PDB file of C-alpha atoms and ligand atoms in Angstrom:
ATOM      1  CA  MET A   4       7.047 142.735  28.807  1.00 70.00           C
ATOM      2  CA  THR A   5       7.690 145.978  27.019  1.00 85.00           C
ATOM      3  CA  THR A   6       9.308 145.997  23.589  1.00 95.00           C
ATOM      4  CA  TRP A   7      11.838 148.595  22.485  1.00 96.00           C
ATOM      5  CA  ASN A   8       9.274 150.518  20.428  1.00 96.00           C
ATOM      6  CA  GLU A   9       6.668 150.439  23.184  1.00 96.00           C
ATOM      7  CA  LEU A  10       9.259 151.792  25.588  1.00 97.00           C
ATOM      8  CA  ILE A  11      10.172 154.660  23.268  1.00 96.00           C
ATOM      9  CA  ASN A  12       6.515 155.493  22.670  1.00 96.00           C
ATOM     10  CA  ALA A  13       5.806 155.536  26.420  1.00 96.00           C
ATOM     11  CA  GLY A  14       8.857 157.747  26.996  1.00 97.00           C
ATOM     12  CA  MET A  15       7.812 160.226  24.324  1.00 96.00           C
ATOM     13  CA  GLU A  16       4.494 160.872  26.092  1.00 96.00           C
ATOM     14  CA  CYS A  17       5.831 160.771  29.635  1.00 98.00           C
ATOM     15  CA  THR A  18       4.371 163.078  32.295  1.00 98.00           C
ATOM     16  CA  ARG A  19       5.822 161.325  35.347  1.00 98.00           C
ATOM     17  CA  CYS A  20       7.544 164.489  36.638  1.00 98.00           C
ATOM     18  CA  GLY A  21       7.479 168.247  36.223  1.00 98.00           C
ATOM     19  CA  LEU A  22      10.319 168.271  33.692  1.00 98.00           C
ATOM     20  CA  CYS A  23       7.747 167.412  31.006  1.00 98.00           C
ATOM     21  CA  GLN A  24       6.276 170.899  31.225  1.00 97.00           C
ATOM     22  CA  GLU A  25       9.071 172.865  29.612  1.00 95.00           C
ATOM     23  CA  ARG A  26      10.718 170.293  27.403  1.00 97.00           C
ATOM     24  CA  HIS A  27      10.977 170.613  23.637  1.00 98.00           C
ATOM     25  CA  HIS A  28      11.963 166.974  23.207  1.00 98.00           C
ATOM     26  CA  VAL A  29      12.194 163.859  25.300  1.00 98.00           C
ATOM     27  CA  VAL A  30      15.836 162.837  24.876  1.00 98.00           C
ATOM     28  CA  PHE A  31      15.532 159.094  24.998  1.00 98.00           C
ATOM     29  CA  GLY A  32      18.897 157.920  23.708  1.00 98.00           C
ATOM     30  CA  VAL A  33      21.020 157.414  20.627  1.00 98.00           C
ATOM     31  CA  GLY A  34      22.943 154.513  19.195  1.00 98.00           C
ATOM     32  CA  ASN A  35      22.726 150.827  18.570  1.00 97.00           C
ATOM     33  CA  PRO A  36      20.038 149.068  20.651  1.00 97.00           C
ATOM     34  CA  HIS A  37      22.162 145.909  20.328  1.00 96.00           C
ATOM     35  CA  ALA A  38      25.254 147.653  21.728  1.00 98.00           C
ATOM     36  CA  LYS A  39      27.365 145.897  24.328  1.00 98.00           C
ATOM     37  CA  VAL A  40      28.576 149.212  25.716  1.00 98.00           C
ATOM     38  CA  MET A  41      26.205 151.778  27.202  1.00 98.00           C
ATOM     39  CA  PHE A  42      27.095 155.334  28.266  1.00 99.00           C
ATOM     40  CA  ILE A  43      24.857 157.068  30.803  1.00 98.00           C
ATOM     41  CA  GLY A  44      25.020 160.797  31.542  1.00 98.00           C
ATOM     42  CA  GLU A  45      22.877 162.847  33.867  1.00 97.00           C
ATOM     43  CA  GLY A  46      20.329 164.710  31.763  1.00 98.00           C
ATOM     44  CA  PRO A  47      19.848 166.698  28.572  1.00 98.00           C
ATOM     45  CA  GLY A  48      21.111 170.275  28.313  1.00 97.00           C
ATOM     46  CA  GLU A  49      19.821 173.033  26.073  1.00 97.00           C
ATOM     47  CA  GLN A  50      21.062 171.683  22.736  1.00 97.00           C
ATOM     48  CA  GLU A  51      19.965 168.155  23.586  1.00 98.00           C
ATOM     49  CA  ASP A  52      16.475 169.429  24.478  1.00 98.00           C
ATOM     50  CA  LEU A  53      16.257 171.331  21.194  1.00 98.00           C
ATOM     51  CA  GLN A  54      17.615 168.518  19.014  1.00 98.00           C
ATOM     52  CA  GLY A  55      16.219 165.480  20.835  1.00 98.00           C
ATOM     53  CA  GLU A  56      19.567 163.693  21.046  1.00 98.00           C
ATOM     54  CA  PRO A  57      21.933 163.212  24.009  1.00 98.00           C
ATOM     55  CA  PHE A  58      25.351 164.844  24.125  1.00 98.00           C
ATOM     56  CA  VAL A  59      25.156 167.091  21.067  1.00 98.00           C
ATOM     57  CA  GLY A  60      26.451 170.299  22.699  1.00 97.00           C
ATOM     58  CA  ARG A  61      30.107 171.118  23.452  1.00 97.00           C
ATOM     59  CA  ALA A  62      30.446 168.311  25.973  1.00 97.00           C
ATOM     60  CA  GLY A  63      28.985 165.951  23.398  1.00 98.00           C
ATOM     61  CA  GLN A  64      31.528 166.996  20.799  1.00 98.00           C
ATOM     62  CA  LEU A  65      34.300 166.124  23.236  1.00 98.00           C
ATOM     63  CA  LEU A  66      32.587 162.815  23.992  1.00 98.00           C
ATOM     64  CA  ASP A  67      32.485 162.049  20.254  1.00 98.00           C
ATOM     65  CA  LYS A  68      36.231 162.760  19.958  1.00 98.00           C
ATOM     66  CA  LEU A  69      37.072 160.509  22.898  1.00 98.00           C
ATOM     67  CA  LEU A  70      34.864 157.753  21.463  1.00 98.00           C
ATOM     68  CA  TYR A  71      36.551 158.144  18.084  1.00 98.00           C
ATOM     69  CA  ALA A  72      39.985 157.862  19.709  1.00 98.00           C
ATOM     70  CA  VAL A  73      39.165 154.262  20.683  1.00 98.00           C
ATOM     71  CA  ASP A  74      37.192 153.343  17.528  1.00 97.00           C
ATOM     72  CA  LEU A  75      33.753 153.833  19.051  1.00 98.00           C
ATOM     73  CA  ASP A  76      30.961 155.757  17.420  1.00 98.00           C
ATOM     74  CA  ARG A  77      27.649 157.005  18.833  1.00 98.00           C
ATOM     75  CA  ARG A  78      25.582 155.545  15.992  1.00 97.00           C
ATOM     76  CA  THR A  79      27.345 152.255  15.397  1.00 97.00           C
ATOM     77  CA  ASN A  80      28.705 150.363  18.357  1.00 97.00           C
ATOM     78  CA  VAL A  81      27.528 152.067  21.560  1.00 98.00           C
ATOM     79  CA  TYR A  82      24.270 153.323  23.059  1.00 98.00           C
ATOM     80  CA  ILE A  83      24.141 156.677  24.874  1.00 98.00           C
ATOM     81  CA  THR A  84      21.433 157.895  27.225  1.00 98.00           C
ATOM     82  CA  ASN A  85      20.908 159.796  30.489  1.00 98.00           C
ATOM     83  CA  ILE A  86      19.468 159.277  33.970  1.00 98.00           C
ATOM     84  CA  VAL A  87      16.674 161.765  33.212  1.00 98.00           C
ATOM     85  CA  LYS A  88      15.265 162.098  29.719  1.00 98.00           C
ATOM     86  CA  CYS A  89      14.037 165.700  29.928  1.00 98.00           C
ATOM     87  CA  ARG A  90      16.082 168.859  30.482  1.00 98.00           C
ATOM     88  CA  PRO A  91      16.197 170.252  34.016  1.00 97.00           C
ATOM     89  CA  PRO A  92      15.665 174.032  33.807  1.00 96.00           C
ATOM     90  CA  HIS A  93      18.896 176.063  33.541  1.00 94.00           C
ATOM     91  CA  ASN A  94      20.820 172.758  33.512  1.00 90.00           C
ATOM     92  CA  ARG A  95      20.463 172.322  37.270  1.00 96.00           C
ATOM     93  CA  ASP A  96      21.134 168.849  38.678  1.00 96.00           C
ATOM     94  CA  PRO A  97      18.125 166.580  38.299  1.00 97.00           C
ATOM     95  CA  GLU A  98      16.314 166.320  41.659  1.00 97.00           C
ATOM     96  CA  GLN A  99      16.102 162.987  43.420  1.00 96.00           C
ATOM     97  CA  ALA A 100      12.339 162.778  42.756  1.00 97.00           C
ATOM     98  CA  GLU A 101      12.934 163.439  39.033  1.00 98.00           C
ATOM     99  CA  GLN A 102      15.614 160.764  38.892  1.00 97.00           C
ATOM    100  CA  ASP A 103      13.333 158.309  40.684  1.00 97.00           C
ATOM    101  CA  ALA A 104      10.435 159.107  38.337  1.00 98.00           C
ATOM    102  CA  CYS A 105      12.630 158.489  35.288  1.00 98.00           C
ATOM    103  CA  ILE A 106      14.800 155.578  36.362  1.00 98.00           C
ATOM    104  CA  GLY A 107      12.254 152.998  35.186  1.00 98.00           C
ATOM    105  CA  TYR A 108      12.975 153.979  31.571  1.00 98.00           C
ATOM    106  CA  LEU A 109      16.696 153.456  32.087  1.00 98.00           C
ATOM    107  CA  ARG A 110      16.064 150.099  33.770  1.00 98.00           C
ATOM    108  CA  GLU A 111      13.967 148.982  30.805  1.00 98.00           C
ATOM    109  CA  GLN A 112      16.536 150.267  28.313  1.00 98.00           C
ATOM    110  CA  THR A 113      19.211 148.315  30.141  1.00 98.00           C
ATOM    111  CA  ARG A 114      17.037 145.185  30.359  1.00 97.00           C
ATOM    112  CA  LEU A 115      16.398 145.257  26.609  1.00 98.00           C
ATOM    113  CA  ILE A 116      19.931 146.205  25.508  1.00 98.00           C
ATOM    114  CA  ARG A 117      21.672 143.862  27.969  1.00 98.00           C
ATOM    115  CA  PRO A 118      25.041 145.666  27.852  1.00 98.00           C
ATOM    116  CA  LYS A 119      28.197 143.970  29.064  1.00 98.00           C
ATOM    117  CA  ILE A 120      29.779 147.307  29.967  1.00 98.00           C
ATOM    118  CA  ILE A 121      28.146 150.425  31.423  1.00 98.00           C
ATOM    119  CA  VAL A 122      30.062 153.698  31.568  1.00 99.00           C
ATOM    120  CA  THR A 123      28.641 156.437  33.770  1.00 98.00           C
ATOM    121  CA  LEU A 124      29.499 160.024  32.888  1.00 98.00           C
ATOM    122  CA  GLY A 125      29.871 162.356  35.857  1.00 98.00           C
ATOM    123  CA  ARG A 126      29.048 162.297  39.546  1.00 97.00           C
ATOM    124  CA  ILE A 127      25.260 162.134  39.333  1.00 97.00           C
ATOM    125  CA  ALA A 128      25.147 159.013  37.138  1.00 98.00           C
ATOM    126  CA  GLY A 129      28.054 157.406  38.988  1.00 98.00           C
ATOM    127  CA  THR A 130      26.560 157.828  42.448  1.00 97.00           C
ATOM    128  CA  LYS A 131      23.090 156.799  41.275  1.00 97.00           C
ATOM    129  CA  LEU A 132      24.161 153.692  39.393  1.00 98.00           C
ATOM    130  CA  ILE A 133      27.465 152.476  40.848  1.00 98.00           C
ATOM    131  CA  LYS A 134      27.596 153.481  44.508  1.00 97.00           C
ATOM    132  CA  PRO A 135      26.254 156.400  46.513  1.00 97.00           C
ATOM    133  CA  ASP A 136      29.641 157.297  48.021  1.00 98.00           C
ATOM    134  CA  LEU A 137      31.553 157.227  44.709  1.00 98.00           C
ATOM    135  CA  LYS A 138      34.424 159.721  44.636  1.00 98.00           C
ATOM    136  CA  ILE A 139      34.481 160.532  40.955  1.00 97.00           C
ATOM    137  CA  THR A 140      37.812 162.390  40.872  1.00 96.00           C
ATOM    138  CA  ARG A 141      39.559 159.500  42.630  1.00 97.00           C
ATOM    139  CA  GLU A 142      37.673 156.508  41.258  1.00 98.00           C
ATOM    140  CA  HIS A 143      37.094 157.376  37.593  1.00 98.00           C
ATOM    141  CA  GLY A 144      38.660 154.805  35.303  1.00 98.00           C
ATOM    142  CA  THR A 145      38.225 151.919  37.752  1.00 98.00           C
ATOM    143  CA  TRP A 146      35.950 148.912  37.280  1.00 98.00           C
ATOM    144  CA  PHE A 147      33.069 147.747  39.423  1.00 98.00           C
ATOM    145  CA  GLU A 148      31.419 144.427  38.619  1.00 98.00           C
ATOM    146  CA  ARG A 149      27.686 144.297  39.258  1.00 95.00           C
ATOM    147  CA  ARG A 150      25.758 141.126  38.401  1.00 94.00           C
ATOM    148  CA  ASN A 151      28.086 140.226  35.559  1.00 95.00           C
ATOM    149  CA  VAL A 152      28.085 143.740  34.087  1.00 98.00           C
ATOM    150  CA  TRP A 153      31.305 145.764  34.177  1.00 98.00           C
ATOM    151  CA  MET A 154      30.710 149.363  35.229  1.00 98.00           C
ATOM    152  CA  MET A 155      33.166 152.236  35.006  1.00 98.00           C
ATOM    153  CA  PRO A 156      32.658 155.794  36.234  1.00 98.00           C
ATOM    154  CA  MET A 157      34.173 158.424  33.956  1.00 98.00           C
ATOM    155  CA  LEU A 158      34.552 162.159  34.395  1.00 98.00           C
ATOM    156  CA  HIS A 159      31.758 164.130  32.776  1.00 98.00           C
ATOM    157  CA  PRO A 160      33.023 165.642  29.500  1.00 98.00           C
ATOM    158  CA  ALA A 161      31.599 169.033  30.543  1.00 97.00           C
ATOM    159  CA  ALA A 162      33.798 168.891  33.656  1.00 98.00           C
ATOM    160  CA  VAL A 163      36.817 168.004  31.506  1.00 98.00           C
ATOM    161  CA  LEU A 164      36.114 171.041  29.309  1.00 98.00           C
ATOM    162  CA  ARG A 165      36.053 173.229  32.422  1.00 97.00           C
ATOM    163  CA  ASN A 166      39.313 171.758  33.715  1.00 97.00           C
ATOM    164  CA  GLN A 167      41.587 170.840  30.824  1.00 95.00           C
ATOM    165  CA  ASN A 168      44.097 169.297  33.258  1.00 97.00           C
ATOM    166  CA  GLN A 169      41.707 166.366  33.343  1.00 97.00           C
ATOM    167  CA  MET A 170      41.910 165.719  29.599  1.00 98.00           C
ATOM    168  CA  GLU A 171      44.749 163.210  29.853  1.00 98.00           C
ATOM    169  CA  GLY A 172      42.932 161.250  32.568  1.00 98.00           C
ATOM    170  CA  ALA A 173      39.744 161.298  30.509  1.00 98.00           C
ATOM    171  CA  LEU A 174      41.552 159.834  27.488  1.00 98.00           C
ATOM    172  CA  ARG A 175      43.230 157.227  29.696  1.00 98.00           C
ATOM    173  CA  ASP A 176      39.784 156.065  30.861  1.00 98.00           C
ATOM    174  CA  PHE A 177      38.755 155.450  27.255  1.00 98.00           C
ATOM    175  CA  ILE A 178      41.903 153.428  26.675  1.00 98.00           C
ATOM    176  CA  ILE A 179      41.083 151.338  29.758  1.00 98.00           C
ATOM    177  CA  LEU A 180      37.601 150.895  28.307  1.00 98.00           C
ATOM    178  CA  ARG A 181      39.027 149.704  24.982  1.00 98.00           C
ATOM    179  CA  GLU A 182      41.115 147.096  26.806  1.00 98.00           C
ATOM    180  CA  LYS A 183      38.024 145.745  28.560  1.00 98.00           C
ATOM    181  CA  ILE A 184      36.060 145.656  25.295  1.00 98.00           C
ATOM    182  CA  ASN A 185      38.852 143.690  23.635  1.00 98.00           C
ATOM    183  CA  GLU A 186      38.889 141.322  26.585  1.00 98.00           C
ATOM    184  CA  ILE A 187      35.161 140.593  27.027  1.00 98.00           C
ATOM    185  CA  CYS A 188      33.260 141.717  23.918  1.00 97.00           C
ATOM    186  CA  PRO A 189      35.623 142.292  20.964  1.00 97.00           C
ATOM    187  CA  GLU A 190      32.642 141.947  18.597  1.00 97.00           C
ATOM    188  CA  VAL A 191      31.933 145.616  19.432  1.00 97.00           C
ATOM    189  CA  TYR A 192      34.582 146.443  16.862  1.00 97.00           C
ATOM    190  CA  ASP A 193      32.771 144.509  14.126  1.00 95.00           C
ATOM    191  CA  MET A 194      29.367 146.084  14.637  1.00 90.00           C
ATOM    192  CA  THR A 195      27.535 148.065  12.020  1.00 80.00           C
ATOM    193  CA  SER A 196      24.574 150.323  12.841  1.00 72.00           C
ATOM    194  CA  SER A 197      21.214 148.599  13.264  1.00 62.00           C
TER     195      SER A 197
HETATM  196  N1  LIG B  12      25.189 166.318  29.756  1.00 80.54           N
HETATM  197  C1  LIG B  12      24.607 165.142  30.062  1.00 80.54           C
HETATM  198  O1  LIG B  12      24.791 164.605  31.146  1.00 80.54           O
HETATM  199  N2  LIG B  12      23.843 164.594  29.131  1.00 80.54           N
HETATM  200  C2  LIG B  12      23.630 165.122  27.932  1.00 80.54           C
HETATM  201  O2  LIG B  12      22.911 164.526  27.130  1.00 80.54           O
HETATM  202  C3  LIG B  12      24.256 166.349  27.638  1.00 80.54           C
HETATM  203  C4  LIG B  12      25.031 166.929  28.563  1.00 80.54           C
END
């Protein structure tokens, strides 16, 4: 059984797919490893690759604002990661083989964190983790229960930035998330960073 530190160390040296060749950093994740709420995006972009942290570019700044709106914070009471941990060149979608090579890290992260709620950000994470035929524009903000874990697809914050008409819907999803947290794991709002 892998421990959290062993998992991070293995991830940092990973050469399971070609994305390792051009990366500056493996972007493993950020936040509280005891979080009850996990956010999963698709893969690091340029800023994330340079800084080694998920969602630190423009989309990440919007994500931080939406988290803040419902009293969540990337370092305190959630954990944020991606399907693939290394940047696909020119921010292309991660290929199926790259996702498959990387998914073991996400499975182990999830096994160790044991979240009660998983939020997927965007189509790639939603179709990979919730259901292959997910229609993100229609089904974002709805709940899917999988083996006692509540999963919600959300719009990707980068997509919301491109289409500001979606901002209201994006905020509504976070409010729906807050309701679920209050219902099943209100201790999220008492957590300090650890
Ligand atoms: N988009 C993602 O899906 N993940 C990041 O970490 C940054 C942008």
